[in-house]
mmCIF file of C-alpha atoms in Angstrom:
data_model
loop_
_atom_site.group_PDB
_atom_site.id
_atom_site.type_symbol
_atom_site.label_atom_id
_atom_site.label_comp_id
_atom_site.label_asym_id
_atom_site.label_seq_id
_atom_site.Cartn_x
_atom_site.Cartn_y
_atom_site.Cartn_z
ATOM 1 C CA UNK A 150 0.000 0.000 0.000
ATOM 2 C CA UNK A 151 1.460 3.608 -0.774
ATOM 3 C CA UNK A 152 -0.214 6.581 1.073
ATOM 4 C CA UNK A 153 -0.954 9.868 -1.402
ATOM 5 C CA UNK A 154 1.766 11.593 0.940
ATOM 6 C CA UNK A 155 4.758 9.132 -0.223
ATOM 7 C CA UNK A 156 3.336 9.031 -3.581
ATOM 8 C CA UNK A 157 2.622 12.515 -3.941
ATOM 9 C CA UNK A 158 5.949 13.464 -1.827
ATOM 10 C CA UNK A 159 8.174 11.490 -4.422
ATOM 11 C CA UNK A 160 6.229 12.820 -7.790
ATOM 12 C CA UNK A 161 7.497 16.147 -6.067
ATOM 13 C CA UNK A 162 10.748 15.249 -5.084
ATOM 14 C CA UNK A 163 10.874 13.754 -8.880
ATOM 15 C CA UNK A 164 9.963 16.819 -10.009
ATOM 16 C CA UNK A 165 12.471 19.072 -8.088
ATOM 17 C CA UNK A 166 15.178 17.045 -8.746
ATOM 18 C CA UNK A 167 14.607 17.775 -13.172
ATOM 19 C CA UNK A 168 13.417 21.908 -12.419
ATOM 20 C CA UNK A 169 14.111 23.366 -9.275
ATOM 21 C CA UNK A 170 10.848 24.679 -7.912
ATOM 22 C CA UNK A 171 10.491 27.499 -4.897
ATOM 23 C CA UNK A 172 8.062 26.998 -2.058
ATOM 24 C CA UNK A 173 5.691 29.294 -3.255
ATOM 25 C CA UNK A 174 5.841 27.058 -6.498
ATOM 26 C CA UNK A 175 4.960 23.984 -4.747
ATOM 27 C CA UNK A 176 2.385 25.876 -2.523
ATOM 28 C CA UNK A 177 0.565 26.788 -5.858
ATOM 29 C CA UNK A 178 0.059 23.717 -7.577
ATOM 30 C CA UNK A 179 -0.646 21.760 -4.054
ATOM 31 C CA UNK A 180 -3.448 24.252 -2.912
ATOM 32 C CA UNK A 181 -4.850 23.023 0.225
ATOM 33 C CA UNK A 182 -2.950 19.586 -0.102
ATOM 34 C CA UNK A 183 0.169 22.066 0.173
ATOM 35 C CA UNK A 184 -0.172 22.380 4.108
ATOM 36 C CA UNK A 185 0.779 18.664 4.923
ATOM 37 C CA UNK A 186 2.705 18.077 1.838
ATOM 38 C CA UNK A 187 5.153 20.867 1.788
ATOM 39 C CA UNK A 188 5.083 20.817 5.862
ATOM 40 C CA UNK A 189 6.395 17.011 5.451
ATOM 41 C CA UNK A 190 8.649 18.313 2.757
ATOM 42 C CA UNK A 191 10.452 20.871 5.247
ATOM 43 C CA UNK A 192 10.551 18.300 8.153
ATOM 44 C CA UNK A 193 11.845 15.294 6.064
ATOM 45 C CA UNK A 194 15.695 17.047 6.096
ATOM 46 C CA UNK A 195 15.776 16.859 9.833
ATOM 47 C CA UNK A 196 15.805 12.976 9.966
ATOM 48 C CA UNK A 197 19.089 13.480 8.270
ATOM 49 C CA UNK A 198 22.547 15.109 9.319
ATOM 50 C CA UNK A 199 21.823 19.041 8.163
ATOM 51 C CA UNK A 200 24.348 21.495 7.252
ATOM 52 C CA UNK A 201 24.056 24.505 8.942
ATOM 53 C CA UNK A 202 22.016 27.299 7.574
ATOM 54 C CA UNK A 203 19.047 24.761 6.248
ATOM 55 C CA UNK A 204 17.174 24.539 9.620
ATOM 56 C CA UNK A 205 16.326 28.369 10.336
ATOM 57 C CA UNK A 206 14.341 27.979 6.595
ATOM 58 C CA UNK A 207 12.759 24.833 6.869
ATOM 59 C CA UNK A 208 11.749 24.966 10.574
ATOM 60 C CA UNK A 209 10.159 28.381 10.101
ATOM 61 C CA UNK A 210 8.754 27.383 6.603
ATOM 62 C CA UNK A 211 6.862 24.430 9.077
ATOM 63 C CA UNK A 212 6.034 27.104 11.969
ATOM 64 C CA UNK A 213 4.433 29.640 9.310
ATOM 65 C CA UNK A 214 1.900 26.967 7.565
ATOM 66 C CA UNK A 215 1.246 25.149 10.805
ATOM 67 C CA UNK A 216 0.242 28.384 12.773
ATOM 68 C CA UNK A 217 -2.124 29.168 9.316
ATOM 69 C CA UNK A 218 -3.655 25.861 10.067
ATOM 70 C CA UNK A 219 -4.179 27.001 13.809
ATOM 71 C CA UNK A 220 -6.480 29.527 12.644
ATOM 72 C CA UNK A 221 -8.248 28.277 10.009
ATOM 73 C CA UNK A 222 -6.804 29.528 7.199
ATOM 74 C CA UNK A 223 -7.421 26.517 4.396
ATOM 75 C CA UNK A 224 -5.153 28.604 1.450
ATOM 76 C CA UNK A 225 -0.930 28.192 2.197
ATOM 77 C CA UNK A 226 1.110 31.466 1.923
ATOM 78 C CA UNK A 227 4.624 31.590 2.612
ATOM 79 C CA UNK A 228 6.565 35.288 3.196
ATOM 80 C CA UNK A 229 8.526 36.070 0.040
ATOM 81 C CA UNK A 230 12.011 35.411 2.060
ATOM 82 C CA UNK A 231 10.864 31.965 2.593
ATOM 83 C CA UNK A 232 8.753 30.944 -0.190
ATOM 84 C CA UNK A 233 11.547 31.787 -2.889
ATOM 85 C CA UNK A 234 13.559 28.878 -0.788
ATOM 86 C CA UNK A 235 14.902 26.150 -3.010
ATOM 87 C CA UNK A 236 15.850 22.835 -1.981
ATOM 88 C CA UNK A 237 19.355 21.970 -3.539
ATOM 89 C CA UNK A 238 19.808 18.924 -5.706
ATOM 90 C CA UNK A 239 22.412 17.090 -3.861
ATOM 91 C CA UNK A 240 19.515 17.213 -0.658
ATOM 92 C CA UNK A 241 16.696 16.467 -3.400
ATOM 93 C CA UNK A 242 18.047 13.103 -4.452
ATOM 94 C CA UNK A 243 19.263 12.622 -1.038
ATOM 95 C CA UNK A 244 15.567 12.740 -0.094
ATOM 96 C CA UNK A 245 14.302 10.274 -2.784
ATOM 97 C CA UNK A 246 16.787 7.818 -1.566
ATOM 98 C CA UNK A 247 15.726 7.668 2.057
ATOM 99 C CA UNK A 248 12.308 8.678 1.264
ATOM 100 C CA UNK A 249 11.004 5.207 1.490
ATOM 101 C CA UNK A 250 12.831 4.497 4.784
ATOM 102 C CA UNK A 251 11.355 7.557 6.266
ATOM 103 C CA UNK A 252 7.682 6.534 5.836
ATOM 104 C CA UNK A 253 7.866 3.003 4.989
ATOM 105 C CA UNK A 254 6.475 2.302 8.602
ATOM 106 C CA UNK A 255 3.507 5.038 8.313
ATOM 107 C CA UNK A 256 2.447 3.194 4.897
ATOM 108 C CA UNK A 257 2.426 0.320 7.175
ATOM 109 C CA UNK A 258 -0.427 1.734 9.797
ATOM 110 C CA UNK A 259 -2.289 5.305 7.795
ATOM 111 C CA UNK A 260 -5.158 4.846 6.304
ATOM 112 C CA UNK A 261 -8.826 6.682 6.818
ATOM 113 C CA UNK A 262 -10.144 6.122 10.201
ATOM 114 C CA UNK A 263 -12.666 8.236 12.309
ATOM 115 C CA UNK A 264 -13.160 10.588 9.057
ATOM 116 C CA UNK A 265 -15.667 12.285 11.162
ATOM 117 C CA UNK A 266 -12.599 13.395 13.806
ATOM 118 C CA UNK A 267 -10.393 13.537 11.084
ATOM 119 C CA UNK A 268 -12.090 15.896 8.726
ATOM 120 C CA UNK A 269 -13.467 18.309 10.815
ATOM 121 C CA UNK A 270 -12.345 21.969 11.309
ATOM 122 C CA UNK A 271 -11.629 21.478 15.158
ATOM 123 C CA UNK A 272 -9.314 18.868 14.399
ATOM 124 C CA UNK A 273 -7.794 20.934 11.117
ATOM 125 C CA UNK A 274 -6.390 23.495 13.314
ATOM 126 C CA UNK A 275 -5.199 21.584 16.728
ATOM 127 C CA UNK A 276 -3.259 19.738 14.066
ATOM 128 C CA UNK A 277 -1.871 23.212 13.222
ATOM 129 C CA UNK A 278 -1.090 24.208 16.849
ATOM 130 C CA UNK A 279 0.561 20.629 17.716
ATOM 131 C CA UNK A 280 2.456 21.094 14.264
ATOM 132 C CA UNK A 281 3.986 24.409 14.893
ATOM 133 C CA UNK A 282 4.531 23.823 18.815
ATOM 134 C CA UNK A 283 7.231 20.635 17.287
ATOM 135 C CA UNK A 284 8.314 23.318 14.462
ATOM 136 C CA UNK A 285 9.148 25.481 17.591
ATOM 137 C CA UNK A 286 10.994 22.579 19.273
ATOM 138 C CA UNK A 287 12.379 21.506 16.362
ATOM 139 C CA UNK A 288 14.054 25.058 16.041
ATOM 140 C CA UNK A 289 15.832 24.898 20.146
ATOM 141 C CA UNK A 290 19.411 24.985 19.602
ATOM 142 C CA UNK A 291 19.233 21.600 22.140
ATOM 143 C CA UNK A 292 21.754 19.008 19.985
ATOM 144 C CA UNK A 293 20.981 15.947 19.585
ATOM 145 C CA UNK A 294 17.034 16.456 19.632
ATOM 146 C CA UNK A 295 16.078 17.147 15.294
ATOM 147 C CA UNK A 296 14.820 13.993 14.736
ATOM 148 C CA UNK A 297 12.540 14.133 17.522
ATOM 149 C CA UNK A 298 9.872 16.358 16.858
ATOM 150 C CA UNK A 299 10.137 15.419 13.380
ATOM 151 C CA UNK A 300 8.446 12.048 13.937
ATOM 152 C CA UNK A 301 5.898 14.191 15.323
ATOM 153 C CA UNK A 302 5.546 16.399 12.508
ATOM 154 C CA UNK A 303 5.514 13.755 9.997
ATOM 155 C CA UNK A 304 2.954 11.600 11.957
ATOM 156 C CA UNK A 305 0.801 14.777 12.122
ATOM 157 C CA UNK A 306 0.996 15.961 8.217
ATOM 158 C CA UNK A 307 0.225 12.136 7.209
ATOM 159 C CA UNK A 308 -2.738 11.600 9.295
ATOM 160 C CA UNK A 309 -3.838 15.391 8.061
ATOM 161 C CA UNK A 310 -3.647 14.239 4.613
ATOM 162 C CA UNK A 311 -4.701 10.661 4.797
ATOM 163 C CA UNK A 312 -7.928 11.540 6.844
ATOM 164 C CA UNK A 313 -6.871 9.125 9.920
ATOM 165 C CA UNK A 314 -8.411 10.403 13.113
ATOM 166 C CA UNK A 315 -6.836 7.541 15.062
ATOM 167 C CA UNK A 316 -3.587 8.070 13.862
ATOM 168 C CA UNK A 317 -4.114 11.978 15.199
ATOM 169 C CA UNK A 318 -5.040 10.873 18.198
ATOM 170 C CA UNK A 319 -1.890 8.671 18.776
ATOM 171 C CA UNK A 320 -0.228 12.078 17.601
ATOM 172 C CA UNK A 321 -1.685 14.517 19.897
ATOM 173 C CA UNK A 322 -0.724 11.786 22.825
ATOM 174 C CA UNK A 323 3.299 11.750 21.145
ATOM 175 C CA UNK A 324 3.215 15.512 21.018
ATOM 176 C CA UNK A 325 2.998 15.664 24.868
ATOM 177 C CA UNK A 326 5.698 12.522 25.541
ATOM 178 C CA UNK A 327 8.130 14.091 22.375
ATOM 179 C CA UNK A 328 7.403 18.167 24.727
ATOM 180 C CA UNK A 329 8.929 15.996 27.869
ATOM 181 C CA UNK A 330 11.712 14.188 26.690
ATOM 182 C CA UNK A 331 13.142 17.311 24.794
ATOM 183 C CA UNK A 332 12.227 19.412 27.800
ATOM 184 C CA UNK A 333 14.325 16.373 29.811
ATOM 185 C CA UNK A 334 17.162 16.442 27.277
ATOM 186 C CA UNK A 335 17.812 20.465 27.767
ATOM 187 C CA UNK A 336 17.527 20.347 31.056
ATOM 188 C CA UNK A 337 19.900 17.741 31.140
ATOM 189 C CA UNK A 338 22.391 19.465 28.890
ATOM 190 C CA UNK A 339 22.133 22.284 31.114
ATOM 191 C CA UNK A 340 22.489 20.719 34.381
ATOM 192 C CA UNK A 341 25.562 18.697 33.125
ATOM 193 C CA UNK A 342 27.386 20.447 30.340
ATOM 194 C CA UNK A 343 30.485 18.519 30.946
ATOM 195 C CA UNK A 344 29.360 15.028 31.350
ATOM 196 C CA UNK A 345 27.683 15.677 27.568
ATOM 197 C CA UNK A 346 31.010 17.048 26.276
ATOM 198 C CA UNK A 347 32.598 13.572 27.693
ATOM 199 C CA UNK A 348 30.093 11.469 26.018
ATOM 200 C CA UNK A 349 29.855 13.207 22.677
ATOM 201 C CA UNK A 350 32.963 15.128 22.483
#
């Protein structure tokens, strides 16, 4: 089974690799679709080692559609500075090569469940607030802690798009556990700078 977010995800990913496209381009032909597709576009990168200078971009690219969701708004806009933001081709194909290990276990358990939960406008936007509130996390200069929220994200924008109100529900619950361990990560970072150096370093 292959979920419309993997399919539609690698006809995109196709697609940037032959003509690099901006956000804004993608946001156009996507239309409402565009939320969770170009949200799980941005957070795919994190499950991989970044370069620095890609995160500030792509993390506030997530924040800015997830906090439209929050409110309602059902049309994507991006701010100029981050909507004429092209992925490079080296991190394109890089993308299509792992794409399959990134959601090969969501194609395993997504598919439409309470539509009624799942469709509605209350759940529309809390999917919006948990989105950006990971987006937020996934933006704390805490090392170590990218991939984290990123689950969450991911989880979020393919239960969004693949109308499965029990697969929200499992996310709203991993939104909370994902807010205490990286809350329990920083702290511990702070409280023991050293012993983190040692075990790194």
């Amino acid at each position: 089974m292959h979920l419309r977010f993997s399919q539609d995800l690698e006809s995109l990913l196709k697609l940037l690799a032959e003509k690099p496209l901006t956000l804004n381009d993608i946001l156009t032909t996507t239309s409402e679709r565009g939320f969770s597709l170009v949200i799980g576009l941005l957070a795919l990168p994190f499950l991989l080692p970044m370069p620095p200078g890609f995160a500030g971009p792509l993390g506030l690219g997530c924040l800015i559609l997830a906090a439209q969701m929050a409110v309602g708004r059902r049309t994507p806009w991006l701010p100029n500075r981050v909507g004429q933001f092209r992925f490079p081709n080296w991190l394109v194909l890089t993308l299509l090569t792992n794409l399959r290990r990134g959601t090969g276990f969501l194609e395993k358990i997504a598919r439409p469940r309470l539509r009624w939960l799942a469709e509605s406008q209350h759940a529309w936007q809390i999917n919006g607030v948990c989105i950006a509130w990971l987006a937020i996390l996934l933006m704390l200069p805490i090392p170590f802690t990218n991939p984290i929220p990123t689950v969450g994200i991911l989880l979020l924008a393919v239960a969004t798009l693949e109308a499965d109100g029990l697969l929200m529900c499992f996310a709203y619950g991993l939104t909370i556990a994902i807010t205490l361990l990286v809350i329990a990560i920083g702290y511990a970072l702070w409280l023991s700078p050293a012993l983190f150096q040692n075990l790194f370093g």
